[in-house]
GROMACS .gro file of C-alpha atoms in nm:
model
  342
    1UNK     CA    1   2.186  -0.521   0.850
    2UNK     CA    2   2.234  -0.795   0.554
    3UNK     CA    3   2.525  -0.564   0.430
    4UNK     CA    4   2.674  -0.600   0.801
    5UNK     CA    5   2.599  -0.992   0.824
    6UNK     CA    6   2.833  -0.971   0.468
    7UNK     CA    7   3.100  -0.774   0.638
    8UNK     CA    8   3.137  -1.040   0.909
    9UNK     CA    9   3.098  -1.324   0.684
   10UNK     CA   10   3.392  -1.172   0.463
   11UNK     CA   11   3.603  -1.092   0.696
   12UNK     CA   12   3.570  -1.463   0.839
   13UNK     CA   13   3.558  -1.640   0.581
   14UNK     CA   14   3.890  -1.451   0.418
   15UNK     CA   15   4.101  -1.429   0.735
   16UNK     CA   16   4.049  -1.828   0.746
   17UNK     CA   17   4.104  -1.907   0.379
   18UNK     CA   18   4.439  -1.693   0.371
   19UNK     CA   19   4.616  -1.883   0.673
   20UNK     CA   20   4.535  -2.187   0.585
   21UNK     CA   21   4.684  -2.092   0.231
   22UNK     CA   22   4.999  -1.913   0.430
   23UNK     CA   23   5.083  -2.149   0.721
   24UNK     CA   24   4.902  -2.484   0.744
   25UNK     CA   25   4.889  -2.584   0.325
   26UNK     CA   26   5.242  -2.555   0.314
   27UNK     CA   27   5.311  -2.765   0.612
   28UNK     CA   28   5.075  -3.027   0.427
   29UNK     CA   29   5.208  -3.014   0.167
   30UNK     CA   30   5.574  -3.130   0.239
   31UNK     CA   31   5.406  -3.418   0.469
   32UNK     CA   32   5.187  -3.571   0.163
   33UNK     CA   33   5.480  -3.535  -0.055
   34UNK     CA   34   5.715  -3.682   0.233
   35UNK     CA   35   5.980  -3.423   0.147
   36UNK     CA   36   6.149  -3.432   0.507
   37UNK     CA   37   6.461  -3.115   0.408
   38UNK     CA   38   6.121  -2.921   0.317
   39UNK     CA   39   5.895  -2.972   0.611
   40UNK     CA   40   6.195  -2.971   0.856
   41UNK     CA   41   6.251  -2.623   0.636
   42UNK     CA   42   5.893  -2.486   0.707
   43UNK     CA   43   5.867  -2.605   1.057
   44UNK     CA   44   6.151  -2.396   1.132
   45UNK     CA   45   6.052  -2.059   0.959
   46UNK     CA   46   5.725  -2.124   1.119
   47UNK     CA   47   5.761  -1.804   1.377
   48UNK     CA   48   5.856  -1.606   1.111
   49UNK     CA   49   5.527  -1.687   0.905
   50UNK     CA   50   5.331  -1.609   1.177
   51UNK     CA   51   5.495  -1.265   1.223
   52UNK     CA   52   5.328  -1.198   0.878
   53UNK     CA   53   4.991  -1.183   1.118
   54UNK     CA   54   5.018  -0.858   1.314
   55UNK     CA   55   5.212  -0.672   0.985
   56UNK     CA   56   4.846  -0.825   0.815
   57UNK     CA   57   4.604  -0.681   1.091
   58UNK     CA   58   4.766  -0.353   1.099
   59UNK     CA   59   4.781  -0.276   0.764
   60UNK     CA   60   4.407  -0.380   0.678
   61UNK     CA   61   4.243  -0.293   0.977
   62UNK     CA   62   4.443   0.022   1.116
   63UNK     CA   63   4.659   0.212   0.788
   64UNK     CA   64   4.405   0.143   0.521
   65UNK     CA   65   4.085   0.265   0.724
   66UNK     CA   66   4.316   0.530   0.871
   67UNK     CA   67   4.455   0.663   0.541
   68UNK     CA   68   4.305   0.457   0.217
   69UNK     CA   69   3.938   0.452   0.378
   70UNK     CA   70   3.967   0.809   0.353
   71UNK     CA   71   4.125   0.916   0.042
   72UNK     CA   72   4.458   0.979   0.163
   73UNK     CA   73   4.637   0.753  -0.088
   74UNK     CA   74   4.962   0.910  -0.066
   75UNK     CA   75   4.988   0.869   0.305
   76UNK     CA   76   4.892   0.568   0.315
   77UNK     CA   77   5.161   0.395   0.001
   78UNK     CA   78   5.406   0.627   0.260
   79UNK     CA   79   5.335   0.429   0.579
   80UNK     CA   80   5.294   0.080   0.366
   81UNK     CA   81   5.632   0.155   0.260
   82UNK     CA   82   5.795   0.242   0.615
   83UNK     CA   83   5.597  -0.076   0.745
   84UNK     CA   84   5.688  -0.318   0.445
   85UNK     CA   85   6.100  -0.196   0.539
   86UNK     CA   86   5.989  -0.304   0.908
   87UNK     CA   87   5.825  -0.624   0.855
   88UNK     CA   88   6.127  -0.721   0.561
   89UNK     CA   89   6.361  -0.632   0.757
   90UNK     CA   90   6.186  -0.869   1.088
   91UNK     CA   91   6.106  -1.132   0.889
   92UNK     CA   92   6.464  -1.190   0.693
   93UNK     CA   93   6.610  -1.161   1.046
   94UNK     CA   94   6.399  -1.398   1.226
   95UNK     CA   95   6.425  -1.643   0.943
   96UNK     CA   96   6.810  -1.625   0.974
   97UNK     CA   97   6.813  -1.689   1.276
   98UNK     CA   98   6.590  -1.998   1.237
   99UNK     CA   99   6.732  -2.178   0.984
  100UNK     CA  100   7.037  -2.288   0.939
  101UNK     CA  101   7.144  -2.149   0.592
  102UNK     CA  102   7.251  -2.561   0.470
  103UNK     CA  103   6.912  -2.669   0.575
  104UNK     CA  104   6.803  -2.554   0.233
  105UNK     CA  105   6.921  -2.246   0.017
  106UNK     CA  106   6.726  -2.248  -0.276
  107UNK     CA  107   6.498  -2.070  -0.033
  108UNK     CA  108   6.706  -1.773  -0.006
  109UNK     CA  109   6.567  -1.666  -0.314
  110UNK     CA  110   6.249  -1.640  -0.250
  111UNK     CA  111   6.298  -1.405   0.091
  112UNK     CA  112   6.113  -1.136  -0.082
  113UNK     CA  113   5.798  -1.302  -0.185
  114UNK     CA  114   5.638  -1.387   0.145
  115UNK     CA  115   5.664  -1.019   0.258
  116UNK     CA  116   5.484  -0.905  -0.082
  117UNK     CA  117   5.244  -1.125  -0.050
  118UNK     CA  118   5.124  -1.063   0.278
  119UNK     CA  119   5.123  -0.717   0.209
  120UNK     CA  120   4.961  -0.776  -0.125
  121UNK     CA  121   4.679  -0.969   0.081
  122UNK     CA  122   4.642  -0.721   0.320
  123UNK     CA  123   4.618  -0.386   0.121
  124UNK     CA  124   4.331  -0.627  -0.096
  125UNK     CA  125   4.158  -0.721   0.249
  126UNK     CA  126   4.173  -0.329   0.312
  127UNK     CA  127   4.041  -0.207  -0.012
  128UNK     CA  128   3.694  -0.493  -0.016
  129UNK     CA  129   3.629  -0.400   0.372
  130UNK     CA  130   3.628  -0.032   0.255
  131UNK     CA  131   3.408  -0.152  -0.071
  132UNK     CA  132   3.169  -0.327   0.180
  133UNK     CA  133   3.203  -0.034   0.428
  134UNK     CA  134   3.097   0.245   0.167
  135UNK     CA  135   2.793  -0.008   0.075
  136UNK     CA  136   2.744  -0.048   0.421
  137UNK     CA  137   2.699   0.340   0.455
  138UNK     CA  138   2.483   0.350   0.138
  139UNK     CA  139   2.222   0.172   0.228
  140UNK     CA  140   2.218   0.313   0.571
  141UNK     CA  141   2.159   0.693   0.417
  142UNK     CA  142   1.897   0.518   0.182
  143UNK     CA  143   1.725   0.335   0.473
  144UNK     CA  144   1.724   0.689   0.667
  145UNK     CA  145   1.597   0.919   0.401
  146UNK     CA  146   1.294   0.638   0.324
  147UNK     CA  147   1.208   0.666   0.687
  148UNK     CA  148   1.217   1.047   0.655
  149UNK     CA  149   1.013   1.077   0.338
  150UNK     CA  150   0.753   0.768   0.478
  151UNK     CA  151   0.754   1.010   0.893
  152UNK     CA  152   0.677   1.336   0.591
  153UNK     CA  153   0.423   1.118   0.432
  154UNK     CA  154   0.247   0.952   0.723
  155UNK     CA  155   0.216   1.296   0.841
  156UNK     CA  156   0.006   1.413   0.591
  157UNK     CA  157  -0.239   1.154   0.660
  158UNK     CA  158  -0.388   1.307   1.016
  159UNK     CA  159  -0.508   1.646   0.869
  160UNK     CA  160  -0.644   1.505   0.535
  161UNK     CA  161  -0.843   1.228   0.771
  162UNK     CA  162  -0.990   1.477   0.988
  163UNK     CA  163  -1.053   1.757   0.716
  164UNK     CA  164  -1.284   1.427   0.595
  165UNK     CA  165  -1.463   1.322   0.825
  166UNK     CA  166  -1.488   1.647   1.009
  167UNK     CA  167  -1.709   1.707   0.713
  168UNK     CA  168  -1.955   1.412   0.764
  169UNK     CA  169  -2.008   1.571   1.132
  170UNK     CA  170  -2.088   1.944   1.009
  171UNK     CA  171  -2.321   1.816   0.766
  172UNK     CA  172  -2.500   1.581   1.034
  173UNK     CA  173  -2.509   1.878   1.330
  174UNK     CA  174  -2.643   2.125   1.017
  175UNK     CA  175  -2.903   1.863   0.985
  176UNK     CA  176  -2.956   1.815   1.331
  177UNK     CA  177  -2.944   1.454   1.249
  178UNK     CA  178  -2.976   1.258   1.592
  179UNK     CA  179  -2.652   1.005   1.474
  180UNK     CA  180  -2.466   1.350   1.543
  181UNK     CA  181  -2.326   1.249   1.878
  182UNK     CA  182  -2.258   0.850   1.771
  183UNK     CA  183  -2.056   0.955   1.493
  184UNK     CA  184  -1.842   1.210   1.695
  185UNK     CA  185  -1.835   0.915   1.919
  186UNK     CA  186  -1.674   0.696   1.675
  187UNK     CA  187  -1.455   0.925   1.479
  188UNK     CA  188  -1.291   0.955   1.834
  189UNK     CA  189  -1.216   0.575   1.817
  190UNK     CA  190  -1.065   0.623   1.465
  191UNK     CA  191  -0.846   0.910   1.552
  192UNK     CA  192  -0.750   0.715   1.889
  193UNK     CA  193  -0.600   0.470   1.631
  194UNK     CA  194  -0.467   0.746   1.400
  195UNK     CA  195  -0.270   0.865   1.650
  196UNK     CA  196  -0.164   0.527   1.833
  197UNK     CA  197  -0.154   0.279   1.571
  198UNK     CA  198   0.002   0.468   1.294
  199UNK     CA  199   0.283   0.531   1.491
  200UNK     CA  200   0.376   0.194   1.483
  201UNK     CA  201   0.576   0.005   1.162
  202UNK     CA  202   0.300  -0.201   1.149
  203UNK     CA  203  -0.071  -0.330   1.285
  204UNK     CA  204  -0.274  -0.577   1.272
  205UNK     CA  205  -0.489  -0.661   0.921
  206UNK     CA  206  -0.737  -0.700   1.149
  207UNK     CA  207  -0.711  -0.317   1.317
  208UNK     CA  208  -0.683  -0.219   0.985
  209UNK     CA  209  -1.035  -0.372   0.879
  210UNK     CA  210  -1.198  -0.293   1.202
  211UNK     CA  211  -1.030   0.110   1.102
  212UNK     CA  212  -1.204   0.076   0.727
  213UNK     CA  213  -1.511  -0.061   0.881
  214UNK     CA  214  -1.594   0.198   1.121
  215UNK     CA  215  -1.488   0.454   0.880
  216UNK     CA  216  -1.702   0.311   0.597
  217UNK     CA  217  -2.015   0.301   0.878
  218UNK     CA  218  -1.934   0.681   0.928
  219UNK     CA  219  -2.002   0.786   0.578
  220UNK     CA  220  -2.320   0.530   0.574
  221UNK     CA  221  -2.473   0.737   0.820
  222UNK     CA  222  -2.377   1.089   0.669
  223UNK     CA  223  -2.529   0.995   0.304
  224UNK     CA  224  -2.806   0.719   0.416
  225UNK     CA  225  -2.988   0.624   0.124
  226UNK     CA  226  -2.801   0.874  -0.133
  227UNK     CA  227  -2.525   0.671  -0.220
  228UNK     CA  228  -2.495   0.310  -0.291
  229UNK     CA  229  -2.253   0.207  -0.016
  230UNK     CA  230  -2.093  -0.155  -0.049
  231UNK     CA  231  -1.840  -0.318   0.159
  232UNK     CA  232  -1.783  -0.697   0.126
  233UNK     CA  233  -1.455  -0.816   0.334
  234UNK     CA  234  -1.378  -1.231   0.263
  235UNK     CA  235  -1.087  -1.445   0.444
  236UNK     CA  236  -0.895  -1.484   0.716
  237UNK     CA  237  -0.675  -1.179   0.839
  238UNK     CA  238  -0.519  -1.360   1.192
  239UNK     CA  239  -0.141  -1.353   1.186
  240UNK     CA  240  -0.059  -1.124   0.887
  241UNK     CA  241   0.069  -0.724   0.941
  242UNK     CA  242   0.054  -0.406   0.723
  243UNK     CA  243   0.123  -0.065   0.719
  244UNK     CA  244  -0.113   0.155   0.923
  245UNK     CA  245  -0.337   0.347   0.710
  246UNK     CA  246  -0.248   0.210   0.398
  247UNK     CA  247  -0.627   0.106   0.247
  248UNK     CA  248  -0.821   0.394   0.408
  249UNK     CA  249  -0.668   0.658   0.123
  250UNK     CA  250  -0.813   0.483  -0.164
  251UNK     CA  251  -1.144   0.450   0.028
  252UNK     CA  252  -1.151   0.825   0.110
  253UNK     CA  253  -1.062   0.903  -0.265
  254UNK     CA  254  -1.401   0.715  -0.357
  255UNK     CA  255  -1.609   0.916  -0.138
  256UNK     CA  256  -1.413   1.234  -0.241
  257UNK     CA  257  -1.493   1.174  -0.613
  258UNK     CA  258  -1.808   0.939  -0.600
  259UNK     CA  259  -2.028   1.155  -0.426
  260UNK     CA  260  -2.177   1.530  -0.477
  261UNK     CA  261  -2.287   1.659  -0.803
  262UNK     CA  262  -2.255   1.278  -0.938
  263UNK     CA  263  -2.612   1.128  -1.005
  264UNK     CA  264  -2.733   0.786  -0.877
  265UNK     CA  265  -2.332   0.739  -0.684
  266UNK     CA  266  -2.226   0.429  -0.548
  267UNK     CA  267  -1.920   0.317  -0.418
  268UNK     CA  268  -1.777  -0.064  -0.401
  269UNK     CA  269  -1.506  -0.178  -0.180
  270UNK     CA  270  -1.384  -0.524  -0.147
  271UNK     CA  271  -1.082  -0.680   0.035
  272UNK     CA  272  -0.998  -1.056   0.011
  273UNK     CA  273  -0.754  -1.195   0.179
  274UNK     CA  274  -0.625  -1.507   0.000
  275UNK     CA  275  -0.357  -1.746   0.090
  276UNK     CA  276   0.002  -1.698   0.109
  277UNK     CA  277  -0.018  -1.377   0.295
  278UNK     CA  278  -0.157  -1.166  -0.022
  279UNK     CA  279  -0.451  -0.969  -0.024
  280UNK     CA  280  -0.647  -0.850  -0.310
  281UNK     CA  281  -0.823  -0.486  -0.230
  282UNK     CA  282  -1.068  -0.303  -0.525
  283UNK     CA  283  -1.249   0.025  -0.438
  284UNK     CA  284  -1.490   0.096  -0.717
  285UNK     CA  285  -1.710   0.448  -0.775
  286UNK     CA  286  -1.894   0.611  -0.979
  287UNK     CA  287  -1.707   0.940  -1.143
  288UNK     CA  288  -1.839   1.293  -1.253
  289UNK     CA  289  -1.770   1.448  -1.594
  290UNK     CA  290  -1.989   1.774  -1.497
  291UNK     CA  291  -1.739   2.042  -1.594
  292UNK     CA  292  -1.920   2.278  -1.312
  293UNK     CA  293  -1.809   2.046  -1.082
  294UNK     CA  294  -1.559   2.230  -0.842
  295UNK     CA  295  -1.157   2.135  -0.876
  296UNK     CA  296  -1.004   2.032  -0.504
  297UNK     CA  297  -0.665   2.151  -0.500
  298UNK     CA  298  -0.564   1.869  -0.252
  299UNK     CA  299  -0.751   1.627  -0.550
  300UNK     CA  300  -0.474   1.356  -0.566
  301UNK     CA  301  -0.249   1.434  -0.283
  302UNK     CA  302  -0.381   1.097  -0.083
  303UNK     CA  303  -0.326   0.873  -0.427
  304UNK     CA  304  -0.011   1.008  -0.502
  305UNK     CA  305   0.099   0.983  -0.095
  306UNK     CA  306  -0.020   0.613  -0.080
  307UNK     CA  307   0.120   0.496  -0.370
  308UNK     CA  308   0.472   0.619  -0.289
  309UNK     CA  309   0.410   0.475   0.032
  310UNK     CA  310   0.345   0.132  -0.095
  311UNK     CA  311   0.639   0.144  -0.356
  312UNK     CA  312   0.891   0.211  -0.059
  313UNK     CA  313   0.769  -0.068   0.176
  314UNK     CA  314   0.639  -0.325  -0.048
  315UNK     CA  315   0.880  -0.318  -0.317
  316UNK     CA  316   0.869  -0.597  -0.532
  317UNK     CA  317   0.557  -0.771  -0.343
  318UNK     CA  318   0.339  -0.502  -0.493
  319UNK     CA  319   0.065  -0.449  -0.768
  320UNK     CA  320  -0.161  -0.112  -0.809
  321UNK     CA  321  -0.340  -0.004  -1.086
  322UNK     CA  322  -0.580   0.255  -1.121
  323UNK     CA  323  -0.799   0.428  -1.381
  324UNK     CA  324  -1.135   0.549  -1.523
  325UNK     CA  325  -1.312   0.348  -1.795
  326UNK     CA  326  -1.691   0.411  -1.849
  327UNK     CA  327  -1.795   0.624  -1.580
  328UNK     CA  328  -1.656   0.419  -1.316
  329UNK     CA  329  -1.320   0.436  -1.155
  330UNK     CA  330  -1.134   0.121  -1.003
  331UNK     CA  331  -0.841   0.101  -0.837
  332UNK     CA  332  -0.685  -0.280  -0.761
  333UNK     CA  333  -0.370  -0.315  -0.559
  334UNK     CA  334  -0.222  -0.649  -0.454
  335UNK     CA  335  -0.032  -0.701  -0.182
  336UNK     CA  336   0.225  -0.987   0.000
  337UNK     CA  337   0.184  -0.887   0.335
  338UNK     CA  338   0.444  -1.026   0.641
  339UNK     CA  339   0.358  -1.240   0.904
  340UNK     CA  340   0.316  -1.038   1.273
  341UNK     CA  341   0.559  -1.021   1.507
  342UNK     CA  342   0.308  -1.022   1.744
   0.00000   0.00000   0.00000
């Protein structure tokens, strides 16, 4: 869209820049200087300047993307050449005709240079509009193979989620833990807005907390007082917009790798939302170095999806880092979020 707002801008901004340069300056010119042979001299070849408009028009907006646009070089210098005899030809007669030849003759002389310069103009008007055009269609086949690779990425969210949680529910019907039904009741609230909400560009920071918070209460109940389970969410989220399941991956990484074989686990999560639309979100656990513990072959797939995720749509407004140091792993990402649109 910006590279179309610079097409239009271009194109205006040149078309009124080169006739005031090819009609009105001269006309200006002879009246500051009060030369009266010379503006009697361009008031009369005044038709025959503006014939220079249509030979302009047709050349950069129908030969060169016809032929030049499209690689066809040799057809196109072929037609400029056919169409430069044509508009010489018009132009030198209609000038004739105009002026009568003791009005001024040192003018003669120059009967050659408009033409060239128009057509000089024009093939340079045709080759930046095709230079803008090729841009144009650059960042449109960019723009369409992010959305492709963030529709392939998005939909490897769903089955990772439910794999997840679907867990949490075997182990609590196993245990024929009475929180069994509530928690099938809620992870249908969190797939409703899996299914709805992600569709969307964007949500609400506020869904999205509500979406962490439920999820985070899900895994409460399915490890009780085995795991140290901390959530702490500070600030005010009205008014600002993110992507749809963009903190939950880093959550479900923590209780992927915090939990199990790992002795006294906890996990830490905190989101603050500071001013200027940024937010500041650390998920902190506890990791294992027990070689027996078993190697998931999906281990990284939601870090590595996220990430790419993040570096597509918040480029430049962005911050993640992530590693291990003394048991405990802690991954920090810092965000500029956008306003809503709703």
């Amino acid at each position: 869209m910006k590279t179309f707002r610079n097409d239009i801008l271009f194109r205006g901004i040149f078309s009124i820049a080169f006739w005031f340069l090819w009609i009105v300056l001269p006309i200006l010119n002879a009246i500051l200087d009060g030369a009266e042979k010379r503006l009697e001299y361009q008031m009369l070849i005044l038709p025959a300047s503006l014939l220079g408009i249509p030979f302009f028009y047709i050349n950069a907006e129908i030969l060169a993307p016809k032929f030049l646009h499209k690689g066809k070089t040799g057809k196109y210098f072929l037609s400029l050449a056919i169409f430069f005899v044509v508009y010489l030809t018009a132009y030198v007669q209609l000038k004739d005709y105009l002026v009568d030849i003791h009005v001024v003759r040192f003018y003669d002389a120059r009967t050659l240079f408009p033409v060239l310069f128009v057509t000089g103009m024009s093939t340079l008007y045709g080759l930046i509009t095709l230079i803008l055009a090729q841009t144009r269609k650059a960042q449109q086949e960019k723009s369409e193979r992010m959305l492709s690779e963030l529709a392939f990425l998005r939909s490897q969210i769903s089955p990772h989620f439910i794999f997840n949680i679907l867990n949490s529910i075997v182990y609590l019907i196993r245990i024929k833990s009475e929180n069994a039904e509530k928690v099938t009741i809620e992870l249908s609230k969190l797939i409703r807005y899996m299914l709805y909400e992600s569709e969307n560009k964007n949500v609400l920071l506020e869904k999205e907390i509500e979406y962490l918070e439920n999820y985070v209460g899900l895994q409460k109940v399915r490890f009780g007082e085995d795991a140290d389970i901390q959530i702490r969410i500070t600030g005010n989220p009205t008014g600002l917009a993110i992507e749809p399941m963009l903190l939950i991956p880093f959550v479900e990484n923590a209780f992927k790798h915090g939990v199990g074989l790992i002795k006294d686990p906890f996990i830490s999560i905190d989101l603050q939302i500071l001013e200027d639309k940024v937010i500041q979100f650390r998920v902190q656990n506890k990791c294992s170095t027990a070689e027996e513990e078993p190697k998931d072959k999906d281990s990284g797939i939601g870090i590595k999806n996220v990430r790419r995720r993040i570096e597509l749509l918040y480029p430049g407004s962005h911050s993640l880092e992530l590693g291990e140091k003394n048991g405990i792993f802690d991954v920090y990402l810092r965000l500029i979020l956008k306003k809503s649109e709703k």
